[in-house]
Coordinates of C-alpha atoms and ligand atoms in Angstrom, one line a residue:
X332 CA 30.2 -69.4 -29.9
X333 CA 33.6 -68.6 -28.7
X334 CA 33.4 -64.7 -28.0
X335 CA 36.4 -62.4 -27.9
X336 CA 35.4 -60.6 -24.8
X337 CA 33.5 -61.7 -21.8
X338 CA 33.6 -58.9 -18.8
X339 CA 34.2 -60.5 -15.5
X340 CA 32.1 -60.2 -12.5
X341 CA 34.0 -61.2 -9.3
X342 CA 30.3 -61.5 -7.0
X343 CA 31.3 -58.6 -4.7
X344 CA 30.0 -55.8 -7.1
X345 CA 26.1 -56.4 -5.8
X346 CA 27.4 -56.3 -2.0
X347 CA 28.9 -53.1 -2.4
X348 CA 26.7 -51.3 -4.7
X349 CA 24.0 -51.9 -1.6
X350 CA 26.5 -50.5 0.8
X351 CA 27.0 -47.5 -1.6
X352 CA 23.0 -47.3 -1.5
X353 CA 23.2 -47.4 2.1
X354 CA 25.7 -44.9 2.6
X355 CA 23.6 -42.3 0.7
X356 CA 26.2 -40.8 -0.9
X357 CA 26.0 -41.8 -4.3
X358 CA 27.9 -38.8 -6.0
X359 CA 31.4 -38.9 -7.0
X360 CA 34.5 -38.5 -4.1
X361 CA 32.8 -41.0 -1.6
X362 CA 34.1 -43.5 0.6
X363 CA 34.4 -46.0 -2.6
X364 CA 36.3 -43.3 -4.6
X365 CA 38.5 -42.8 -2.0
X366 CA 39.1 -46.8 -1.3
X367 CA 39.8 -47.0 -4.8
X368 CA 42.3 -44.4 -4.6
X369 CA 43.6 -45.4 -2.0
X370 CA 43.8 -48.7 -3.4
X371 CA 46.2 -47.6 -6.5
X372 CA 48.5 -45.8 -4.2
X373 CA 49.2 -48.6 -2.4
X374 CA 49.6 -51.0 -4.8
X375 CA 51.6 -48.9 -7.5
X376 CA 52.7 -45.7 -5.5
X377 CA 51.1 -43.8 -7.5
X378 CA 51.2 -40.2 -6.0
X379 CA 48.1 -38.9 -6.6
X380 CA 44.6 -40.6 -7.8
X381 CA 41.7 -39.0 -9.2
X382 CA 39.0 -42.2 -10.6
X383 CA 37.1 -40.4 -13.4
X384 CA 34.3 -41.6 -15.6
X385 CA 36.7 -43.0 -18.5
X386 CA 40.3 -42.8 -19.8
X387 CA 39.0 -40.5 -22.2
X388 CA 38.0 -38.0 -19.7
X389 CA 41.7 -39.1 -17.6
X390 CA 43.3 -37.8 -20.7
X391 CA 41.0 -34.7 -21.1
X392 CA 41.7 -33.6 -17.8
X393 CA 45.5 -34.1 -18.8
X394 CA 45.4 -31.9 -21.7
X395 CA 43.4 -29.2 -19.4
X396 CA 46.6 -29.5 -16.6
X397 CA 49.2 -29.3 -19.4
X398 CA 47.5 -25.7 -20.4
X399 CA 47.1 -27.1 -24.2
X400 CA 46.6 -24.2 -26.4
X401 CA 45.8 -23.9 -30.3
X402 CA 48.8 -24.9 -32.2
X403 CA 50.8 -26.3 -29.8
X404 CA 52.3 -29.9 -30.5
X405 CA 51.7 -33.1 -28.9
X406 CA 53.7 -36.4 -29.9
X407 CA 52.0 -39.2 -29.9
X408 CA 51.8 -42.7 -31.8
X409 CA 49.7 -43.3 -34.5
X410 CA 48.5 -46.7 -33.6
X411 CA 46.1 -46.1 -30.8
X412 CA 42.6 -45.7 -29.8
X413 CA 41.5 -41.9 -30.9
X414 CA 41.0 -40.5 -27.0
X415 CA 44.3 -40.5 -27.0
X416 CA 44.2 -38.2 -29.6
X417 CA 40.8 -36.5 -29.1
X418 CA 41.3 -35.3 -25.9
X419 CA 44.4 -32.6 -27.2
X420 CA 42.6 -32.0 -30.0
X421 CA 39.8 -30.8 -28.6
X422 CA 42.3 -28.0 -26.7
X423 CA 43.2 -26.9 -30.3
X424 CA 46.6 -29.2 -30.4
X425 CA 47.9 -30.1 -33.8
X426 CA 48.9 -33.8 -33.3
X427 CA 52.3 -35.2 -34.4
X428 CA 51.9 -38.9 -34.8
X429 CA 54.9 -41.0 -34.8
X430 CA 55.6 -44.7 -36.0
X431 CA 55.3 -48.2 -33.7
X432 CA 58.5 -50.3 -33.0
X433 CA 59.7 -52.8 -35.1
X434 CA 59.0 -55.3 -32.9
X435 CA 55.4 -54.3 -31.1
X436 CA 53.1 -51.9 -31.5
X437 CA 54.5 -49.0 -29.3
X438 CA 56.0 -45.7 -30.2
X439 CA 59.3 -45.9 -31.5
X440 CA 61.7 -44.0 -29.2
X441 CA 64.0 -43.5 -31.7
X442 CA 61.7 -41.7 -33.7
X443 CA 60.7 -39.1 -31.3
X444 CA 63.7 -36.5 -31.2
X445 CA 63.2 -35.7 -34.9
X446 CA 59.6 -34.8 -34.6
X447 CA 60.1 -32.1 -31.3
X448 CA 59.8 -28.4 -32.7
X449 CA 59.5 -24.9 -30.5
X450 CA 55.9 -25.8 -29.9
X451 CA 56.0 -29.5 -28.5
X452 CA 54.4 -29.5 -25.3
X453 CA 53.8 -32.9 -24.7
X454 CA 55.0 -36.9 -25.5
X455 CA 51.9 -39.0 -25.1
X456 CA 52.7 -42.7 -24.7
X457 CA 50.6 -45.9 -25.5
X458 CA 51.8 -49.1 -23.2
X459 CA 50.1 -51.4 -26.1
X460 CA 48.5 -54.4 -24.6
X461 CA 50.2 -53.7 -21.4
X462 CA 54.0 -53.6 -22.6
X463 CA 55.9 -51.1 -21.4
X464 CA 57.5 -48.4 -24.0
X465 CA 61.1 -47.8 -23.1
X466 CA 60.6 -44.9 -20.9
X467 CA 64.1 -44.2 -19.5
X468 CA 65.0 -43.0 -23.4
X469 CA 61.3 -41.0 -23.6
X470 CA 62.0 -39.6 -20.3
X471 CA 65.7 -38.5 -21.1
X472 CA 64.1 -37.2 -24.6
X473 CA 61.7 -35.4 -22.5
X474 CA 63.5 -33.4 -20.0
X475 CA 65.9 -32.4 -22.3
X476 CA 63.4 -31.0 -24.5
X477 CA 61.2 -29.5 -21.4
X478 CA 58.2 -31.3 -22.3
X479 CA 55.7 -33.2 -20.6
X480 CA 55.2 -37.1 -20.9
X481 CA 51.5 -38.3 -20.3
X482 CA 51.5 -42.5 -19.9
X483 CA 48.1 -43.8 -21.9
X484 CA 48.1 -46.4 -19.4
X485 CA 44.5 -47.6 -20.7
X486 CA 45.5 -51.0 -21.4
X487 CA 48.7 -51.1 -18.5
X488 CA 46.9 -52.1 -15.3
X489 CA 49.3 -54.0 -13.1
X490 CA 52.6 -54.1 -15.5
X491 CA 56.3 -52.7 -14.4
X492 CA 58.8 -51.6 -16.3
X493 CA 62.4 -52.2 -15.1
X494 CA 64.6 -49.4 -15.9
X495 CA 68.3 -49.1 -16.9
X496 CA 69.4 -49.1 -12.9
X497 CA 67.3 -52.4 -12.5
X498 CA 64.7 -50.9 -10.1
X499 CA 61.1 -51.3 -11.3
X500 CA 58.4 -49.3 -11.2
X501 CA 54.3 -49.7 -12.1
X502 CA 53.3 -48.3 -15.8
X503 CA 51.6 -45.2 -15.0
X504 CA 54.2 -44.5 -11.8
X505 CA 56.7 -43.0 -15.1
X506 CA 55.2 -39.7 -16.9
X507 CA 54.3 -36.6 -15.0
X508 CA 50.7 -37.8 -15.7
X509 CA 49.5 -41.1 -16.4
X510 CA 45.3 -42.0 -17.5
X511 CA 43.8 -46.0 -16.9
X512 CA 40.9 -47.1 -18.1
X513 CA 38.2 -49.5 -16.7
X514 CA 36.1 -49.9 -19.5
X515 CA 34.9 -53.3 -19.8
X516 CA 37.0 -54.4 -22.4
X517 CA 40.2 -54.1 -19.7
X518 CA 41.6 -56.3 -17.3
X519 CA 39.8 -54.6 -14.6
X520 CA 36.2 -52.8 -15.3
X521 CA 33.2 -50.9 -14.0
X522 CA 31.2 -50.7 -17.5
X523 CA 33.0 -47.5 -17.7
X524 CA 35.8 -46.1 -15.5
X525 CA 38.9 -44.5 -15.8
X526 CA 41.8 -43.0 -13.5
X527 CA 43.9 -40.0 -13.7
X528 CA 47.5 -40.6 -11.9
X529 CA 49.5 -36.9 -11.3
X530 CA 52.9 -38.1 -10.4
X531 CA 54.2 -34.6 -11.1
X532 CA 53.2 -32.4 -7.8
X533 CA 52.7 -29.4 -9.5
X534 CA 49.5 -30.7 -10.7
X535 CA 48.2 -32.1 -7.8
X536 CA 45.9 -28.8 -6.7
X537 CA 44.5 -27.9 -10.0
X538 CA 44.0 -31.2 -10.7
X539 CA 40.9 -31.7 -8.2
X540 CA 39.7 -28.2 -9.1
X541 CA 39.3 -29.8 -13.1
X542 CA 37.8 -32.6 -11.4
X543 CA 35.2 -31.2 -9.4
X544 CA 33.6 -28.8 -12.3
X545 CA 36.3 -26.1 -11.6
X546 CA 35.7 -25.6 -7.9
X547 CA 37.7 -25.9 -5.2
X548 CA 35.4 -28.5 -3.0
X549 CA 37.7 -31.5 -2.4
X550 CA 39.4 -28.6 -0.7
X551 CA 36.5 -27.8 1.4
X552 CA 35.9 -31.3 2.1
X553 CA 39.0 -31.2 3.7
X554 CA 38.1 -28.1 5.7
X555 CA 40.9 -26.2 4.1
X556 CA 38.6 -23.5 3.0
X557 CA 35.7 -22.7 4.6
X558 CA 33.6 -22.0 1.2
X559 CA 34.3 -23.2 -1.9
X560 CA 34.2 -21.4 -5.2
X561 CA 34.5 -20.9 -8.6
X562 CA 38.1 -21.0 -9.1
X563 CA 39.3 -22.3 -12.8
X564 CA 38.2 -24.3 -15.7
X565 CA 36.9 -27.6 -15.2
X566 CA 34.0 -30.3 -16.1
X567 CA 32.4 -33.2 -15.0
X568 CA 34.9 -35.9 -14.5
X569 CA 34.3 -37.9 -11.1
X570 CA 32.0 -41.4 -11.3
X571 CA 29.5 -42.0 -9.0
X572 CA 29.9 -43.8 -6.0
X573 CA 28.0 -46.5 -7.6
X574 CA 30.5 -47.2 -10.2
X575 CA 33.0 -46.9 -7.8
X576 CA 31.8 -49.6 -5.6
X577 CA 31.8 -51.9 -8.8
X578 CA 35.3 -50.7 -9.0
X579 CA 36.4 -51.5 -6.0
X580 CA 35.2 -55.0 -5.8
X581 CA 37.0 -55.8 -9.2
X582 CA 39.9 -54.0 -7.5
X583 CA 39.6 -56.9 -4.7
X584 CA 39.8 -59.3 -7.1
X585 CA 42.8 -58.2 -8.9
X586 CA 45.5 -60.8 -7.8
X587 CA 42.8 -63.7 -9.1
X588 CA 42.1 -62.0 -12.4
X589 CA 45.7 -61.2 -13.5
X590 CA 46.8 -65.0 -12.5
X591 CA 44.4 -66.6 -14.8
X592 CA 44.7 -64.2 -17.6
X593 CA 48.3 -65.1 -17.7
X594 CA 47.7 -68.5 -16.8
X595 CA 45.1 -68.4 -20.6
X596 CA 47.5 -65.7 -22.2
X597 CA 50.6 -68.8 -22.0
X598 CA 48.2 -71.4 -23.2
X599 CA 48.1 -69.1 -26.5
X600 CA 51.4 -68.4 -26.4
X601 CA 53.0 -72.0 -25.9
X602 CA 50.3 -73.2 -28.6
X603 CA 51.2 -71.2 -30.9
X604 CA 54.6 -71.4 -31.1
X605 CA 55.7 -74.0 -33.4
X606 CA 53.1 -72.3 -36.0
X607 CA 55.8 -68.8 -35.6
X608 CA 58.9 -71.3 -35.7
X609 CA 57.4 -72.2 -38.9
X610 CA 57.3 -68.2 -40.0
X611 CA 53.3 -68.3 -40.6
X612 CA 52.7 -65.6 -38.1
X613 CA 54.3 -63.6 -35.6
X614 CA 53.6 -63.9 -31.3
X615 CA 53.9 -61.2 -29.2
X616 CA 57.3 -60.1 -28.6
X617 CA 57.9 -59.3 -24.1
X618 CA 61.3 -57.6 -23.6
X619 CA 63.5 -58.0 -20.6
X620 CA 62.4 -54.6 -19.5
X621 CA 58.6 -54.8 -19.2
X622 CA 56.4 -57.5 -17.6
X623 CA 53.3 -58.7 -19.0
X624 CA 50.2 -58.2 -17.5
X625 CA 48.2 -60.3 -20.2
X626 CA 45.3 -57.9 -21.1
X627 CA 45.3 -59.2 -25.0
X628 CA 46.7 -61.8 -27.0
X629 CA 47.7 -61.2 -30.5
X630 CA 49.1 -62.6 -33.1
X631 CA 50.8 -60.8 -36.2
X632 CA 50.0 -62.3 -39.9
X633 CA 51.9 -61.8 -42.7
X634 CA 49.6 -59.8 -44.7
X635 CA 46.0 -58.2 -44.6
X636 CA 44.7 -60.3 -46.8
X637 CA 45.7 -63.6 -44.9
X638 CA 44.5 -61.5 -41.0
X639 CA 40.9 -60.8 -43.0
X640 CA 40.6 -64.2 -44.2
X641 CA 41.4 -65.9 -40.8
X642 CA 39.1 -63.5 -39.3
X643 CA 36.2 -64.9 -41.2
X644 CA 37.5 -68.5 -40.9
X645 CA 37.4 -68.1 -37.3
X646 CA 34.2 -66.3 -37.3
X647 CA 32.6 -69.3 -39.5
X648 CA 33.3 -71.8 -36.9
X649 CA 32.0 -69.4 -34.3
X650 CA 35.2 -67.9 -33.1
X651 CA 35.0 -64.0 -32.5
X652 CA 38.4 -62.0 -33.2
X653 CA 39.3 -58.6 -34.0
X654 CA 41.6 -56.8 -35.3
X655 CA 42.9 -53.6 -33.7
X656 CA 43.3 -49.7 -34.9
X657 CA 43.9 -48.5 -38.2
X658 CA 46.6 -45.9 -37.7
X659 CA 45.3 -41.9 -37.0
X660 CA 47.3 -40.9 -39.8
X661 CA 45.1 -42.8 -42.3
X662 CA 41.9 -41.8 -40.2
X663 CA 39.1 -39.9 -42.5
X664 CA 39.2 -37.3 -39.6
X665 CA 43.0 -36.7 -39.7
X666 CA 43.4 -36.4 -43.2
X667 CA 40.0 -33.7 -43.4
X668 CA 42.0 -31.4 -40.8
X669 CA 44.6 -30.8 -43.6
X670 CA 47.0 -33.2 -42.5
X671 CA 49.3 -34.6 -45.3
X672 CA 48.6 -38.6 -45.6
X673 CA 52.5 -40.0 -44.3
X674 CA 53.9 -43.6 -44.6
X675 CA 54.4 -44.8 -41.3
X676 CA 55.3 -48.8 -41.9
X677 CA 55.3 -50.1 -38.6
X678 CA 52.3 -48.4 -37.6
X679 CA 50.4 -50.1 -40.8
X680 CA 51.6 -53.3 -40.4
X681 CA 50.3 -54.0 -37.4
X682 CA 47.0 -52.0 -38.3
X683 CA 46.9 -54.6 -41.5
X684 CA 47.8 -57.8 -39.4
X685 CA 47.4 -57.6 -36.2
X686 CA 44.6 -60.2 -35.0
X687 CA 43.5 -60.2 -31.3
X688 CA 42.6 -63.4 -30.1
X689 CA 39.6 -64.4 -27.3
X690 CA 40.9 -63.5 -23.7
X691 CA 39.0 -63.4 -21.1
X692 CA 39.0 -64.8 -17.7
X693 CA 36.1 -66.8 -17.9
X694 CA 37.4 -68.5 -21.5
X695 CA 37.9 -72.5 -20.8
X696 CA 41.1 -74.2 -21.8
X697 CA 39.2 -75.9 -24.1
X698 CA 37.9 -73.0 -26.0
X699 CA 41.5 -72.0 -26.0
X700 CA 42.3 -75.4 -27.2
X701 CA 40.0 -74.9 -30.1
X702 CA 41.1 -72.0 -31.1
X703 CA 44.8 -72.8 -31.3
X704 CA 43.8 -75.9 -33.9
X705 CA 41.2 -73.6 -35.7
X706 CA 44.7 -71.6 -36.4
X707 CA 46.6 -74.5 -37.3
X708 CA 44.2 -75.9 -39.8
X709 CA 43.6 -72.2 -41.4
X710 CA 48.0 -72.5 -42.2
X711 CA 47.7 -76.5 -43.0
X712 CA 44.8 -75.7 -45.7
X713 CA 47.0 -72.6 -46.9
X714 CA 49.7 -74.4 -47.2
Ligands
LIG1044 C1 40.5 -48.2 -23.9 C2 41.5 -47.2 -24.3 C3 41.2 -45.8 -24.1 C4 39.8 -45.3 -23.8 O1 39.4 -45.7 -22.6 P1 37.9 -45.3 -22.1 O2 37.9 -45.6 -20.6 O3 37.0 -46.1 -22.9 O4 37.7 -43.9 -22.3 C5 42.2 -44.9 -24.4 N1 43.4 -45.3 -24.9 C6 43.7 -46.6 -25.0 C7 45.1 -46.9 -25.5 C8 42.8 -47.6 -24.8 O5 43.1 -48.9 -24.9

């Protein structure tokens, strides 16, 4: 069996979940939370790093910072996971959801200006499998508009985009907030994990409040006050120590991971490519401006019928593959809140024929190698 998803394990995990267990301090905003942190800022220059038990929660925390009240807008696109979603919801936002590029499955900038109105508050953007959107146009849209851009960075560890002045900068570095995930399905994973980046200072002290159940104790920590207090809204966002730890050993092994997830995502990519010369499917499409940090590989079909049947041809020679989200704006759950059902093409297209292929760092070249025929012989019997 060839499975889709296998969740790496660099070794150092055990090591450092006994050090946590040493330390005794196995709540949240330990010495692994803070190496992890620390880690991010580093790396991507991110400003300011909160780690938080999911992107879900990341974008939660978001929606609390951007003061989301009922009826206020928030853009988003409609092809993505429903946290993205969920999380303004759930501050009474009425969601606007906005079609995918032509070419891949992120927002189309183009399409955003239309849909602003007196009560946008927010642009939410989805870097789909790691590709940048074109945030020099979101971000222009944006401050015209006096709104606020939140990067959904879930799937965006490790990627740049290179703006119109040629300098580059990390996915999740852009927005006035950014949220990463570290669910196991990601590049890089504590079971479940997420990251809240505030790039926007204005957020930074009422961000740790949120964090730490509406209290002010990361500032007493610091000794800036000398008891801490009930001071705003807030919940339960920060992991333990002990996921942390996990976290921080996968975070060692970043450099290692993203080589040989590219080195795998190229084998697809170079395999495939006579089979899209040939117009049977569609490969990913990497602009100039973004890199790739290979956290899935897809392929586009030409039809749902075709992507469901090569799903279960695959799956009868004991290939696992999936296919990805069907858009919000055909969601039961959408449609219930009153919502009128919209055409948004690009959106269903790739919710129709999108097929994610097995990636995983652990995945052989052969397996890839079987794959890639198994693909070939589905088009040669079709054809
Ligand atoms: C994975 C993912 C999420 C949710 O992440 P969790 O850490 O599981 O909450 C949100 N948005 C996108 C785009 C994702 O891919």
């Amino acid at each position: 069996m060839i499975f889709y998803n296998k969740p790496y394990i660099t070794g150092a995990e055990f090591q450092y979940i006994q050090d946590a267990i040493k330390n005794r301090h196995l709540s949240g905003n330990g010495p692994f939370t803070h190496q992890c942190q620390n880690f991010f800022k580093d790396t991507y220059h991110f400003k300011k790093c909160l780690l938080t038990t999911s992107c879900t929660d990341a974008l939660e925390m978001c929606a609390i910072l951007l003061n989301i009240q009922p009826g206020d807008e928030v853009i988003m696109p409609s092809f993505t996971f429903v946290s993205t979603a969920n999380a303004f919801i759930l501050r009474g936002a009425k969601i606007i959801l906005a079609d995918s590029s032509n070419n891949n499955p992120n927002i189309n900038e183009a399409e955003i200006e239309k849909l602003i109105t007196k009560r946008t508050k927010a642009i939410v953007v989805v870097h789909y499998a790691g590709v940048a959107c074109r945030m020099d146009a979101i971000m222009a849209i944006a401050n015209k508009h006096n709104v606020f851009v939140v990067e959904d960075a879930a799937q965006a560890i490790d990627s740049f985009y290179t703006n119109s002045e040629n300098k580059k900068q990390a996915l999740g570095s852009i927005g006035h907030l950014a949220t990463f995930s570290f669910h196991e399905s990601k590049n890089i994973q504590c079971g479940e994990g997420g990251l809240l980046v505030v790039n926007d200072e204005r957020f930074n002290s009422r961000a740790e409040i949120i964090w730490e159940k509406g209290t002010n104790r990361t500032a007493f920590f610091r000794g800036e006050v000398d008891k801490y207090n009930w001071v705003d809204v807030g919940s339960s966002f920060l992991p333990s120590e002990i996921t942390a730890a996990f976290l921080y050993a996968q975070l060692q092994g970043l450099n290692n991971i993203q080589r040989i997830r590219k080195e795998k995502w190229q084998l697809y990519f170079d395999g495939l490519r006579k089979l899209a010369e040939g117009g049977k499917i569609s490969l990913p499409d990497i602009p100039d401006y973004t890199t790739n940090n290979a956290h899935l590989f897809y392929i586009v079909c030409k039809n749902i019928v075709e992507r469901d049947d090569l799903i279960l041809f695959l799956k009868h020679k004991d290939v696992q593959s999936m296919f990805h989200y069907p858009g919000l704006h055909t969601s039961p759950f959408y449609l219930a809140t009153g919502e009128n059902a919209c055409k948004l093409k690009n959106a269903e297209r790739f919710s129709d024929c999108l097929l994610r292929l097995p990636l995983y760092v652990e995945l052989g070249e052969e397996q890839i190698s079987i794959v890639i025929r198994l693909v070939y012989e589905f088009y040669e019997a079709k054809s």
